[in-house]
CSV table of C-alpha atoms and ligand atoms in Angstrom, one decimal:
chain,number,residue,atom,x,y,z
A,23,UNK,CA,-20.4,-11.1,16.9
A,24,UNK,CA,-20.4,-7.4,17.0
A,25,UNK,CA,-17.3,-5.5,16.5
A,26,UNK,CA,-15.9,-2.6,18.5
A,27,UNK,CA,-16.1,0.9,16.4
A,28,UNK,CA,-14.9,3.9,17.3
A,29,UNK,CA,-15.8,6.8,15.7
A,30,UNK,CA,-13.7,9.2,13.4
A,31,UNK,CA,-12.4,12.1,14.1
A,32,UNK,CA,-11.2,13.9,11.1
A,33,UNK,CA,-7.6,13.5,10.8
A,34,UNK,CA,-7.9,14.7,6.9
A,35,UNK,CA,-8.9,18.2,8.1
A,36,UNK,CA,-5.9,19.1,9.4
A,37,UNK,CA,-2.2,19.5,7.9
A,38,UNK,CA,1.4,20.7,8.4
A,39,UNK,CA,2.8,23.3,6.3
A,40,UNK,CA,5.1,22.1,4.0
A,41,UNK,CA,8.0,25.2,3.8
A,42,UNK,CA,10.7,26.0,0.7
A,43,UNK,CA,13.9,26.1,2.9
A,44,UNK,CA,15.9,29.3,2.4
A,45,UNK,CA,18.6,26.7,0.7
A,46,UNK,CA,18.0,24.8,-2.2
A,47,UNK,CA,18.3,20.8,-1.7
A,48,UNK,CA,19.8,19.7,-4.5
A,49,UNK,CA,18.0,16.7,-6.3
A,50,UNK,CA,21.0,14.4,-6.6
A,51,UNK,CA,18.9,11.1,-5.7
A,52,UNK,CA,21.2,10.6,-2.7
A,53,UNK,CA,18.3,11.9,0.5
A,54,UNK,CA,18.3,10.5,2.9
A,55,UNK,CA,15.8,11.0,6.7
A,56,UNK,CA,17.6,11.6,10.4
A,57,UNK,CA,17.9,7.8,10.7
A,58,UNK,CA,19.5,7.1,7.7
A,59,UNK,CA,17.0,6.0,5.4
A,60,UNK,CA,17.1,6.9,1.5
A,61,UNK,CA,13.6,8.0,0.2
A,62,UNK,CA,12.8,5.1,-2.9
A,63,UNK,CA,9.5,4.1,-2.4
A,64,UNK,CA,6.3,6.5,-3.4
A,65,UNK,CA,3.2,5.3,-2.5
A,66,UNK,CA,0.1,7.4,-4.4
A,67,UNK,CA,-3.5,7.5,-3.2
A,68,UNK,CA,-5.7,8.7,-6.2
A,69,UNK,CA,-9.0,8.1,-4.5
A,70,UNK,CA,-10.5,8.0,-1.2
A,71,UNK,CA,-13.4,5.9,-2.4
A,72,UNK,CA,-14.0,2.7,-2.4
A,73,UNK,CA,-16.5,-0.1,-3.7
A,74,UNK,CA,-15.7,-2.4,-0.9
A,75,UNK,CA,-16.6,-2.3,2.9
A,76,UNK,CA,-13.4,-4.8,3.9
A,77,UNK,CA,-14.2,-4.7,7.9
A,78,UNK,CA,-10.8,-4.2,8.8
A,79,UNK,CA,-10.1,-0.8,6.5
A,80,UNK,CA,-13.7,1.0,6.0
A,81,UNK,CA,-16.5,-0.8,8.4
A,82,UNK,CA,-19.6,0.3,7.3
A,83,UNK,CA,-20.6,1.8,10.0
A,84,UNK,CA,-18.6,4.5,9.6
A,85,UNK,CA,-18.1,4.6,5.8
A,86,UNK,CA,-21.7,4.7,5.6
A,87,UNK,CA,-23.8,6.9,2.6
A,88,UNK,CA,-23.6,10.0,5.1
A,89,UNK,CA,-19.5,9.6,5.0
A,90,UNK,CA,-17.9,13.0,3.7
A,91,UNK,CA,-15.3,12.0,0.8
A,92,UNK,CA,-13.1,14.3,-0.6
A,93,UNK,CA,-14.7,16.7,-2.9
A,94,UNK,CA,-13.8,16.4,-6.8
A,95,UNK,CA,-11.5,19.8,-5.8
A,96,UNK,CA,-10.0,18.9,-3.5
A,97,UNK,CA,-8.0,15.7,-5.2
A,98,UNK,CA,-4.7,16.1,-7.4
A,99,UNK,CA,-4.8,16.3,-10.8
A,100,UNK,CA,-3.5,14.2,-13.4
A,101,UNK,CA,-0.7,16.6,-14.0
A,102,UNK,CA,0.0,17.4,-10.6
A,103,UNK,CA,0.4,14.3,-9.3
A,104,UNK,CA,2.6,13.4,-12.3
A,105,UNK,CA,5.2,16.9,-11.9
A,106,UNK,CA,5.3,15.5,-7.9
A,107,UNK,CA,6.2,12.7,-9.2
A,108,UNK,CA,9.0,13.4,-11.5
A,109,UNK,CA,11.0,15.6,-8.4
A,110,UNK,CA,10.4,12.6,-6.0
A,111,UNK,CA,12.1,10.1,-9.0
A,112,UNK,CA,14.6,13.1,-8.8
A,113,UNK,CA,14.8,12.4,-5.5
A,114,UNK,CA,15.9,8.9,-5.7
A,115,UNK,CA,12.6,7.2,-6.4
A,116,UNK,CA,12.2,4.4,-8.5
A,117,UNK,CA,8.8,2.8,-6.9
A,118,UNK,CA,5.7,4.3,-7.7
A,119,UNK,CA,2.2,2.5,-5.9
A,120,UNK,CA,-1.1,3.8,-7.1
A,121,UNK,CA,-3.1,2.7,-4.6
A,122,UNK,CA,-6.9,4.0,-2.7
A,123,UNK,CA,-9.2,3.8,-1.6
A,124,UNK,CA,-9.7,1.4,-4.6
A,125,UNK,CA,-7.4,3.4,-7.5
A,126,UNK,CA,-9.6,1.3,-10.2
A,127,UNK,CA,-12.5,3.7,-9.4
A,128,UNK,CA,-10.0,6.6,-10.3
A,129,UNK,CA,-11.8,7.8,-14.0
A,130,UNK,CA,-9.0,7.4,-17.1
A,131,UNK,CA,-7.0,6.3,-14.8
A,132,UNK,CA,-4.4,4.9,-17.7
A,133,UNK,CA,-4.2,8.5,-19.0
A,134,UNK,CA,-2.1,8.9,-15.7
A,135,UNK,CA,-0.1,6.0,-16.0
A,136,UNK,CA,1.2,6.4,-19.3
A,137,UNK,CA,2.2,10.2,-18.0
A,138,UNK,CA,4.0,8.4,-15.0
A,139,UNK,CA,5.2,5.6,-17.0
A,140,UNK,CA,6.8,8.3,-19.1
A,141,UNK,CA,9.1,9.8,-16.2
A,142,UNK,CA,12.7,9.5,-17.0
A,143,UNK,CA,14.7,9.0,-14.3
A,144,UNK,CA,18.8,10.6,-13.9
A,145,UNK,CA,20.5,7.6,-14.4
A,146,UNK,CA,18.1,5.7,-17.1
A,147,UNK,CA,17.0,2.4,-14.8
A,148,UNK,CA,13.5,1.9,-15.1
A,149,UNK,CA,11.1,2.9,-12.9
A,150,UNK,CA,8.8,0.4,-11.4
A,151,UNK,CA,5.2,1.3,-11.6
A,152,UNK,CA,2.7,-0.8,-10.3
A,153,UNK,CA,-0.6,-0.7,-8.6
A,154,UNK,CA,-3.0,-2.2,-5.2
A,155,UNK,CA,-6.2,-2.9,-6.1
A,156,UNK,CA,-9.4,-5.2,-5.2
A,157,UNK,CA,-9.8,-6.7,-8.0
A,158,UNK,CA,-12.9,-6.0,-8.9
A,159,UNK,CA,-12.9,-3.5,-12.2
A,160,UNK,CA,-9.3,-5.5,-12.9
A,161,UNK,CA,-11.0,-8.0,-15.6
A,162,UNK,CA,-12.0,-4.8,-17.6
A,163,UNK,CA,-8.7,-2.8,-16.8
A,164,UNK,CA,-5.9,-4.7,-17.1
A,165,UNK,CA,-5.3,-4.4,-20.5
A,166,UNK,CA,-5.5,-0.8,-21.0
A,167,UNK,CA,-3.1,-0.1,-17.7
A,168,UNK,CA,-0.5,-2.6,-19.3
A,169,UNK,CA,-0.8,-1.0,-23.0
A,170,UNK,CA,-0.4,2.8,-20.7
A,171,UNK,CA,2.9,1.4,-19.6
A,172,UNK,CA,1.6,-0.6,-15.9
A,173,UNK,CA,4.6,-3.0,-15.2
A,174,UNK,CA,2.7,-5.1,-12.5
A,175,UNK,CA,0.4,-5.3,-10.2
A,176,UNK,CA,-1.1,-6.5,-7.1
A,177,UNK,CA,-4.4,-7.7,-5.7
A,178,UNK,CA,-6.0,-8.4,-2.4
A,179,UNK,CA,-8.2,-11.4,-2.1
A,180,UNK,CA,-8.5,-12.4,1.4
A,181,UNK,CA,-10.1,-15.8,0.4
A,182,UNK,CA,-11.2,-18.1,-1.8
A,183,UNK,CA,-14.6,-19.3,0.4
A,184,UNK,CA,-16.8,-17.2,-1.8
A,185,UNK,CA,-19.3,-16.6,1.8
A,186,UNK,CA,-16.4,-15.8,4.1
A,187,UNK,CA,-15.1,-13.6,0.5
A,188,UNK,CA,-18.3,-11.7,0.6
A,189,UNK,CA,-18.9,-11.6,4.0
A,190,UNK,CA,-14.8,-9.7,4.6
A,191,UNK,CA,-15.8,-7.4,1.7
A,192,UNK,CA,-19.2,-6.7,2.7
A,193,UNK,CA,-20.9,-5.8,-0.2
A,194,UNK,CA,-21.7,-9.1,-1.0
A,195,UNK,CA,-19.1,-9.2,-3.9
A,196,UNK,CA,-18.0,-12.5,-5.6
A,197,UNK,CA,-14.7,-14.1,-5.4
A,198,UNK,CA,-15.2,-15.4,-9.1
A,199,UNK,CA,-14.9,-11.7,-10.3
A,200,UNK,CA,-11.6,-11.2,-8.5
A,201,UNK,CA,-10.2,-14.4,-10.3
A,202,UNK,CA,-11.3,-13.3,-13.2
A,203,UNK,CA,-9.5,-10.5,-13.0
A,204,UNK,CA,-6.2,-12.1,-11.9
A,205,UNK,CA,-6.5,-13.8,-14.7
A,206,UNK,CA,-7.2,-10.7,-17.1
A,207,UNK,CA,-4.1,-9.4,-15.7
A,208,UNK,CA,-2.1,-12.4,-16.3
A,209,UNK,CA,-3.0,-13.0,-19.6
A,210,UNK,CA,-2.5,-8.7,-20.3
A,211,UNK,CA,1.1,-9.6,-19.1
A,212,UNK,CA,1.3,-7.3,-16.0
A,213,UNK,CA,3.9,-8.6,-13.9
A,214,UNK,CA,6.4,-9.9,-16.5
A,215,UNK,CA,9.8,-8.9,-16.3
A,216,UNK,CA,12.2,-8.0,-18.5
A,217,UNK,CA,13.3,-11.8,-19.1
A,218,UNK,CA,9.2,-12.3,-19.9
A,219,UNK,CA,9.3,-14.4,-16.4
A,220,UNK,CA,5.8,-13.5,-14.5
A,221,UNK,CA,7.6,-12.5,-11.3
A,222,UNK,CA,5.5,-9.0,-10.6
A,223,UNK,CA,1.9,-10.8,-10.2
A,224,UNK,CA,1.1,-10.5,-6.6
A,225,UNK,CA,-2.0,-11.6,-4.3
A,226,UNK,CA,-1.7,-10.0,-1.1
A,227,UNK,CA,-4.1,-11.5,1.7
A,228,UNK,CA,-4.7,-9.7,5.2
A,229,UNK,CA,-5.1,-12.9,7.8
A,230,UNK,CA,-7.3,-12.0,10.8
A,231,UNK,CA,-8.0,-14.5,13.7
A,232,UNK,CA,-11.6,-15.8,13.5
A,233,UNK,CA,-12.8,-14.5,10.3
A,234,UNK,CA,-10.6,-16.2,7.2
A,235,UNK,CA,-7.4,-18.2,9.0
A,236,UNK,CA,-9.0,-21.4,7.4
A,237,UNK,CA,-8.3,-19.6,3.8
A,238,UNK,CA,-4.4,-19.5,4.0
A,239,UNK,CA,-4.2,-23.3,2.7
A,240,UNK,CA,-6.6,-23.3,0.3
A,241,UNK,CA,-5.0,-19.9,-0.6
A,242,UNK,CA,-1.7,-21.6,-0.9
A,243,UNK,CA,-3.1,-24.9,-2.8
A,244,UNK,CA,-4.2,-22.5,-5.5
A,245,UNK,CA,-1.7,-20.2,-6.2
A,246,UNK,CA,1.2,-22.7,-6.1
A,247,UNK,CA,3.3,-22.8,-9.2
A,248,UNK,CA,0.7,-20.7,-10.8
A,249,UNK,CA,3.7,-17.8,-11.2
A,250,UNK,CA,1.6,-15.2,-8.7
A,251,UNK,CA,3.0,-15.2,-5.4
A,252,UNK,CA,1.0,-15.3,-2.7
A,253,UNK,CA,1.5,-12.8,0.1
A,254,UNK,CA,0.1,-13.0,3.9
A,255,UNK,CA,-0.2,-9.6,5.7
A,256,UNK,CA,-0.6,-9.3,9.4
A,257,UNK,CA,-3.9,-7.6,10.5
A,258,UNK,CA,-2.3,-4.0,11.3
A,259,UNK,CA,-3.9,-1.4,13.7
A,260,UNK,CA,-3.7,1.5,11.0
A,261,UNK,CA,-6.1,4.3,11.0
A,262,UNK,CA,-8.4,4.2,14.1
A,263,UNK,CA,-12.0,2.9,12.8
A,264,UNK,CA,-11.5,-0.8,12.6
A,265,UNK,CA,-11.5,-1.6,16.4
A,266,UNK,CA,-8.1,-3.6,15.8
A,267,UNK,CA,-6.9,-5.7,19.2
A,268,UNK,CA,-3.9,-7.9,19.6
A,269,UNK,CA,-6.1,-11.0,19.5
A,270,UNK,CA,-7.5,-10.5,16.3
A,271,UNK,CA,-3.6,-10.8,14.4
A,272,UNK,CA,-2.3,-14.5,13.7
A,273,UNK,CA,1.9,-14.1,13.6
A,274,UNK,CA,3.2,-14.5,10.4
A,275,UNK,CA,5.3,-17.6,12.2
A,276,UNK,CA,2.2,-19.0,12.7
A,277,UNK,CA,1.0,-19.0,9.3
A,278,UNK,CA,4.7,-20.3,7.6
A,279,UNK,CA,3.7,-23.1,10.5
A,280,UNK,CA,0.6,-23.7,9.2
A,281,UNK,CA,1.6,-23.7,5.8
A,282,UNK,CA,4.8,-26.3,6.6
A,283,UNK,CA,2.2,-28.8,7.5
A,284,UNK,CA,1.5,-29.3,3.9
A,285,UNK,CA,4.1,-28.1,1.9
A,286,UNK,CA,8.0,-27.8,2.6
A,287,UNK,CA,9.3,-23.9,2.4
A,288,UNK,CA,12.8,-23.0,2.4
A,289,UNK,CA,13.3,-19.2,3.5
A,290,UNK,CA,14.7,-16.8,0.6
A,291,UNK,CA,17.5,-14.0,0.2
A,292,UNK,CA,15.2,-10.4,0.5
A,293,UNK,CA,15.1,-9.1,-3.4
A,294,UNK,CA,15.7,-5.7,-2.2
A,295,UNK,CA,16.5,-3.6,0.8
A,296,UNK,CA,13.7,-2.4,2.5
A,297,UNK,CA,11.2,-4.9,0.7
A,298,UNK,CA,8.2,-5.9,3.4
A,299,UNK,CA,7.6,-9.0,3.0
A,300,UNK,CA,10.2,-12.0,4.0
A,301,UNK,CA,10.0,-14.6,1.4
A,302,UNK,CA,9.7,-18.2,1.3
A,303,UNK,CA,10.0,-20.7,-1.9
A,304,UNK,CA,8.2,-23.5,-1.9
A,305,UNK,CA,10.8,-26.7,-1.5
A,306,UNK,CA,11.0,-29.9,-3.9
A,307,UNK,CA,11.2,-33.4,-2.7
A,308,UNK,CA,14.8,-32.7,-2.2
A,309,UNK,CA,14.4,-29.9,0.2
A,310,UNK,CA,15.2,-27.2,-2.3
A,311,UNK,CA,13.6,-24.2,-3.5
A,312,UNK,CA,11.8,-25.2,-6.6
A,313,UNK,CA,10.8,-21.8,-8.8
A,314,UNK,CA,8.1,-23.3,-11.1
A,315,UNK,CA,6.3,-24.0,-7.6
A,316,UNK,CA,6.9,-20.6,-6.6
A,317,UNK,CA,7.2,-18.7,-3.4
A,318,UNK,CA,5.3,-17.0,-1.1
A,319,UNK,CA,5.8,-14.2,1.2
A,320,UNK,CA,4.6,-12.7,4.7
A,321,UNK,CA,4.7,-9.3,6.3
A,322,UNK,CA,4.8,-9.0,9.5
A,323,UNK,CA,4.1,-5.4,10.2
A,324,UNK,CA,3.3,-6.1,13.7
A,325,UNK,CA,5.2,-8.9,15.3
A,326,UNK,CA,8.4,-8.1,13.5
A,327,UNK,CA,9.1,-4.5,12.9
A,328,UNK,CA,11.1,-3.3,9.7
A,329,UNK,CA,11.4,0.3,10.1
A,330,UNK,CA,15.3,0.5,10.2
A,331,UNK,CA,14.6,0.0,6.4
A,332,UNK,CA,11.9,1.9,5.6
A,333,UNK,CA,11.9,4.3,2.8
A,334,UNK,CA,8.7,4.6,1.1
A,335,UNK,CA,6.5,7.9,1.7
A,336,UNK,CA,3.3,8.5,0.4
A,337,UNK,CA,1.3,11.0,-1.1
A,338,UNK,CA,-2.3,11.5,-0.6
A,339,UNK,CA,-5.3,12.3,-2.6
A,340,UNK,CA,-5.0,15.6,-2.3
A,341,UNK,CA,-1.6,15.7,-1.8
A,342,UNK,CA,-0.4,15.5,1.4
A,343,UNK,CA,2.9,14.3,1.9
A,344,UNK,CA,2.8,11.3,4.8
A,345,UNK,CA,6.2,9.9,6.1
A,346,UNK,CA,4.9,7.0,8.1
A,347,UNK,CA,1.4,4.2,7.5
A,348,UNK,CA,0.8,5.3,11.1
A,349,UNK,CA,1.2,9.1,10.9
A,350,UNK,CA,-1.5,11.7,12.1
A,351,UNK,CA,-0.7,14.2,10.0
A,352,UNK,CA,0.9,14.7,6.5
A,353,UNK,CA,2.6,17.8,5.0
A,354,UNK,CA,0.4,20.1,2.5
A,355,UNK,CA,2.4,19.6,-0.9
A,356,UNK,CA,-0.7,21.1,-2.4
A,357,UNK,CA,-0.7,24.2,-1.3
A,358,UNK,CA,2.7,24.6,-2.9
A,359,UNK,CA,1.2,23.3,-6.0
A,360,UNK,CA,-1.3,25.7,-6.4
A,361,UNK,CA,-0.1,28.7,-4.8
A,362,UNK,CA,3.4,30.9,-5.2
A,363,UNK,CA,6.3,31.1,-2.9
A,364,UNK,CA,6.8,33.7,-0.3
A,365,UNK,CA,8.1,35.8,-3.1
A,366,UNK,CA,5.0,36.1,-4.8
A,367,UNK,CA,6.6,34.1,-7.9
A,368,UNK,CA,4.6,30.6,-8.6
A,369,UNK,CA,6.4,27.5,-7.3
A,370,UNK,CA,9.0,25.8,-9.3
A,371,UNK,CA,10.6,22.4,-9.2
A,372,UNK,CA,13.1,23.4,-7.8
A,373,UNK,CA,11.0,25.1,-4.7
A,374,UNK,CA,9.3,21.2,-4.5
A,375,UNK,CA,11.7,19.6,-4.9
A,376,UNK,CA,14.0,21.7,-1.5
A,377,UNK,CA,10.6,21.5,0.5
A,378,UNK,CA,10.3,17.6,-0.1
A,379,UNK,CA,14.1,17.2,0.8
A,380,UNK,CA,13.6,19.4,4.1
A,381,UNK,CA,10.6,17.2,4.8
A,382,UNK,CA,12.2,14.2,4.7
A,383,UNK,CA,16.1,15.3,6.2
A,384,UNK,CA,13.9,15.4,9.0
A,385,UNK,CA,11.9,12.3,9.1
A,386,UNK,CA,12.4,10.3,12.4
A,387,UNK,CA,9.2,7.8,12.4
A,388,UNK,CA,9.5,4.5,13.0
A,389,UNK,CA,6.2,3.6,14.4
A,390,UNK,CA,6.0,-0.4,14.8
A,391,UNK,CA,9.3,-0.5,16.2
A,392,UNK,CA,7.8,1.9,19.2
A,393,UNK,CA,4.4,0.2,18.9
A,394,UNK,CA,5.5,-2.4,21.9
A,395,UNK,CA,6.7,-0.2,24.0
A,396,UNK,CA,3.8,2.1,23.7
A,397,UNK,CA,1.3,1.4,26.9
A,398,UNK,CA,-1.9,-0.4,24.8
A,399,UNK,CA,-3.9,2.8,25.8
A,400,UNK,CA,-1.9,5.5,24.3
A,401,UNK,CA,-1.2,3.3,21.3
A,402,UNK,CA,-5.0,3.1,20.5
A,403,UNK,CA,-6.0,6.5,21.4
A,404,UNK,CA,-4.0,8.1,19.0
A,405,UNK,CA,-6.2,9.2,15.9
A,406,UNK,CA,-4.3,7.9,12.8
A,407,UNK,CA,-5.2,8.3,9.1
A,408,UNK,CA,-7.3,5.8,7.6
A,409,UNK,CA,-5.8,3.5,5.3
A,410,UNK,CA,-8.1,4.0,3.0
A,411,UNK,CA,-7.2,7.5,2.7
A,412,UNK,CA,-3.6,7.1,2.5
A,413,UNK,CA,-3.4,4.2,0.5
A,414,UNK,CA,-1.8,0.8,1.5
B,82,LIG,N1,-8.4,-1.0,-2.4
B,82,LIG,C1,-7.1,-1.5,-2.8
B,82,LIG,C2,-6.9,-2.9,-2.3
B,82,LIG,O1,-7.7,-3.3,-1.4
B,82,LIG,O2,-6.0,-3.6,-2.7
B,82,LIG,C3,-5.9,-0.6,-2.5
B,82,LIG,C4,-6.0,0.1,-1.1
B,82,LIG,S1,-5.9,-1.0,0.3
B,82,LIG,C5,-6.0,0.2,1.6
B,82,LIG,C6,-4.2,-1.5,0.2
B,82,LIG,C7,-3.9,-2.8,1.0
B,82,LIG,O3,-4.1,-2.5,2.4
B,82,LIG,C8,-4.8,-4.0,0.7
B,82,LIG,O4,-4.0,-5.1,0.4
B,82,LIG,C9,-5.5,-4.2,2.0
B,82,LIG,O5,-5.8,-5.6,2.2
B,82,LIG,C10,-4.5,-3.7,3.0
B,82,LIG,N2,-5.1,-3.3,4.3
B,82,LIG,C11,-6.1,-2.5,4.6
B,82,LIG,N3,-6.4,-2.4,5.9
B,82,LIG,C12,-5.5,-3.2,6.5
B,82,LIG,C13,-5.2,-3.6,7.8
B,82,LIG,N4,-5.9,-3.1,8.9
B,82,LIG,N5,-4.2,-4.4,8.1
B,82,LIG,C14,-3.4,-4.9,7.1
B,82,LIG,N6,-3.6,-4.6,5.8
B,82,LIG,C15,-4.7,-3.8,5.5
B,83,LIG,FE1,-11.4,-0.9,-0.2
B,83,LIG,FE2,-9.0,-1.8,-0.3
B,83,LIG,FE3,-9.9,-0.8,2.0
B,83,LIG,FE4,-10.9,-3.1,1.1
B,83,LIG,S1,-8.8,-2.8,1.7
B,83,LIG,S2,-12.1,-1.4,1.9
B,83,LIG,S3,-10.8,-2.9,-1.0
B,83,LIG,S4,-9.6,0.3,0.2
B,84,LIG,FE1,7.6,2.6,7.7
B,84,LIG,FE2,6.1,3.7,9.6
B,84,LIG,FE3,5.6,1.2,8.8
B,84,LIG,FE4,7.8,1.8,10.3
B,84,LIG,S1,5.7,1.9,10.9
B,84,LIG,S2,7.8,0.5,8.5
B,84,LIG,S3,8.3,3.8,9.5
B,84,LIG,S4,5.5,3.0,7.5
C-alpha cells in the first residue's frame, strides 16, 4: 500500500522576530499566556537528524540523502542552549525535554546535561530533566546521561513484532536493540525517584490503524509490573509530510477497550496539571489499582483536546522559540543570542528573559481544540513544522 506524501515546503526558513519589550518582565516564575496558562514545560530539540525513517515523522521519501539539515552553524551551542535555559527555569520552568530528531545523535551530549542538570532554580525544587529518544544508541548512553545528572527518560518502541518494528522504523532496525537499551536504562537507574521507586521509566508507543494495532497487547503483556509504564499516543497530524488522515488514528477509548479485554484497569488521579497522558493502573482481582502491576497511560491529542492546560513551549535546534506542536512559525531567540540589542550593547538576561515573557503574555494557541472545527481542507493545507524538527 502506497502512502500519500506531500512534499515540504520549508517552514524552517522562515521566522518571527523575537523583540526586548521597552519594559522589563520581571522573572518572578509567575507568566502566564492570554488564556491563562503558566509556562512549565520546555521542550528542547538538539538535533534535526535522525537514524530512523518512522513513516509517520520522517518518510523517506522526503528525508531522503538529498534532504537539507541544518548546518553545524546554524544549531545552538552547548552554552547557549543552557543560559536559555536557566531564564526559562526563571521563568517558572521546572521540565526540561531533550528531544530530536533523535537527541542520542547529539555528540557529548552528557556534557550538556550535566550543565542543565546544574541549573538552580528560585525556590530550590528540583528540576526534572529527562529525555525522548529511539532507543537505539540508549544501551551505550544511559549510563553516562544518568552519572551527568539525567533523572529519567523515555523511549518510543512502537512494537514488539521485530518485522512490523523494522518495517515502522524503516531502516530495518531490531527491536532486540531497543530492549536492550530499556534495560541499560533501567539498570543505570534513570527513572528512579527520590523514594528509589522506578516511576520515571517510560515507553511511549504511537498506535496507527493498519500498521501495529495488533502490538498494543503484546505491548501491555510485557511491560506489566515491569515498573516502566507503558504509554499509547494517538497518531497526530503534526508537521505536513506524513500524509496523516482521520482513518489512520485508533481513539485512545478504543485501545483502554482493547486492553480491558484482558486485563482490568481502573482510571487514575492526573499526577500533575497539564500532564498529557490520562492514566490508568492496572486492577487486582479485587478491582483495585495494584502498583507492582503498574499503570499505563494514553494521549489522546486528537480525539480529546487538552489545550486549556497546556504549558510547555519548545525551543528548536537553532533556537527558535515555538508556542504550539502545530505552529508554523517560531520566534528567532537566536538572533538575540548572538547579536546586541537595539542599543548596540550585547543582550543580557535580563533582555531574554523580557522578550521570552512578551512572547508568551501573548500566546493564544490552542490548536487541537480548533482542529474539529477547522474544514478537513484548511486543516491539512496548512504547512506545519515537522516534528522531527521541533522535537516531540
Ligand atoms: N527520536 C526520538 C523518539 O522517537 O523518541 C525523539 C523525537 S520524536 C519526534 C518524539 C516522539 O514523537 C516519539 O515518541 C514519536 O513516536 C512521536 N511522534 C512522532 N511523530 C508522531 C505523530 N505523527 N503522531 C504521534 N506521535 C508522533
Ligand atoms: Fe526519528 Fe523519533 Fe521521528 Fe522516529 S519519531 S523518525 S525516531 S525523530
Ligand atoms: Fe499545546 Fe498546541 Fe498541543 Fe494544544 S495543540 S496541547 S496548545 S501543543
Amino acid at each position: 500500500m502506497s502512502e500519500r506524501v506531500i512534499p515540504l515546503v520549508d517552514q524552517r526558513l522562515q521566522a518571527l522576530v523575537a523583540t526586548v519589550p521597552a519594559q522589563t518582565i520581571a522573572t518572578h516564575g509567575l507568566l502566564s499566556d492570554s488564556l491563562g496558562r503558566p509556562l512549565h514545560d520546555l521542550r528542547i530539540s538538539v538535533t534535526d537528524r535522525c537514524n530512523f525513517r518512522c513513516n509517520y515523522c520522517m518518510p523517506k521519501a522526503v528525508f531522503d540523502k538529498d534532504y537539507a539539515y541544518l548546518p553545524h552553524s546554524d544549531l545552538l551551542n552547548f552554552e547557549e542552549i543552557t543560559r536559555l535555559a536557566k531564564v526559562f527555569v526563571a521563568h517558572g520552568v521546572r521540565k526540561i525535554r531533550l528531544t530530536g530528531g533523535e537527541p542520542l545523535l547529539r555528540k557529548n551530549l552528557e556534557v550538556l546535561v550535566a550543565q542543565l542538570a546544574n541549573i538552580q532554580t528560585p525556590d530550590g525544587t528540583p528540576l526534572d530533566l529527562t529525555l525522548t529518544t529511539n532507543g537505539s544508541l540508549l544501551a551505550r548512553k544511559a549510563k553516562a546521561l544518568k552519572d551527568a545528572g539525567l533523572n529519567r527518560v523515555t523511549v518510543s518502541l512502537d512494537g514488539l513484532d521485530d518485522a512490523i518494528f523494522r518495517a515502522m522504523n524503516d531502516v530495518d532496525f531490531p527491536v532486540t536493540d531497543v530492549l536492550d537499551g530499556i534495560a541499560a536504562a533501567k539498570d543505570a537507574g534513570l527513572g528512579l525517584d527520590a523514594n528509589g521507586h522506578l516511576t520515571g521509566l517510560k515507553v511511549n508507543m504511537v498506535v496507527k490503524r493498519r500498521t501495529n494495532v495488533d502490538q498494543i497487547l503484546p505491548m501491555a503483556r510485557h511491560f506489566r509490573g515491569s515498573g516502566i509504564t507503558l504509554r499509547f499516543i494517538e497518531y497526530m497530524d503534526v508537521g505536513a509530510t506524513n500524509g496523516w488522515c482521520m482513518d489512520d488514528v485508533l481513539p485512545s477509548n478504543e485501545v483502554i477497550q482493547r486492553l480491558q479485554q484482558e486485563f482490568p484497569l481502573v482510571a487514575l488521579e492526573a499526577s500533575a496539571r497539564g500532564e498529557t497522558a490520562q492514566r490508568w493502573g492496572y486492577a487486582n482481582a479485587a478491582g483495585k489499582f495494584d502498583p507492582d502491576l503498574g499503570e499505563i497511560g494514553v494521549i489522546s491529542s486528537v480525539t480529546q483536546a487538552f489545550c486549556r492546560d497546556c504549558n510547555r513551549a519548545r525551543l528548536s535546534t537553532e533556537g527558535k522559540l515555538y508556542l504550539c506542536l502545530f505552529a508554523t512559525q517560531g520566534y528567532d531567540l537566536r538572533s538575540l543570542l548572538r547579536k546586541s540589542n537595539s542599543s548596540g550593547n550585547p543582550t543580557t538576561d535580563t533582555d531574554l528573559a523580557s522578550a521570552i515573557g512578551h512572547i508568551w503574555h501573548q500566546r493564544d494557541d490552542r490548536y487541537s481544540e480548533l482542529r474539529a472545527s477547522l474544514p478537513v481542507d484548511a486543516a491539512s493545507a496548512v504547512r506545519r513544522v515537522e516534528m522531527s524538527y521541533i522535537g516531540g
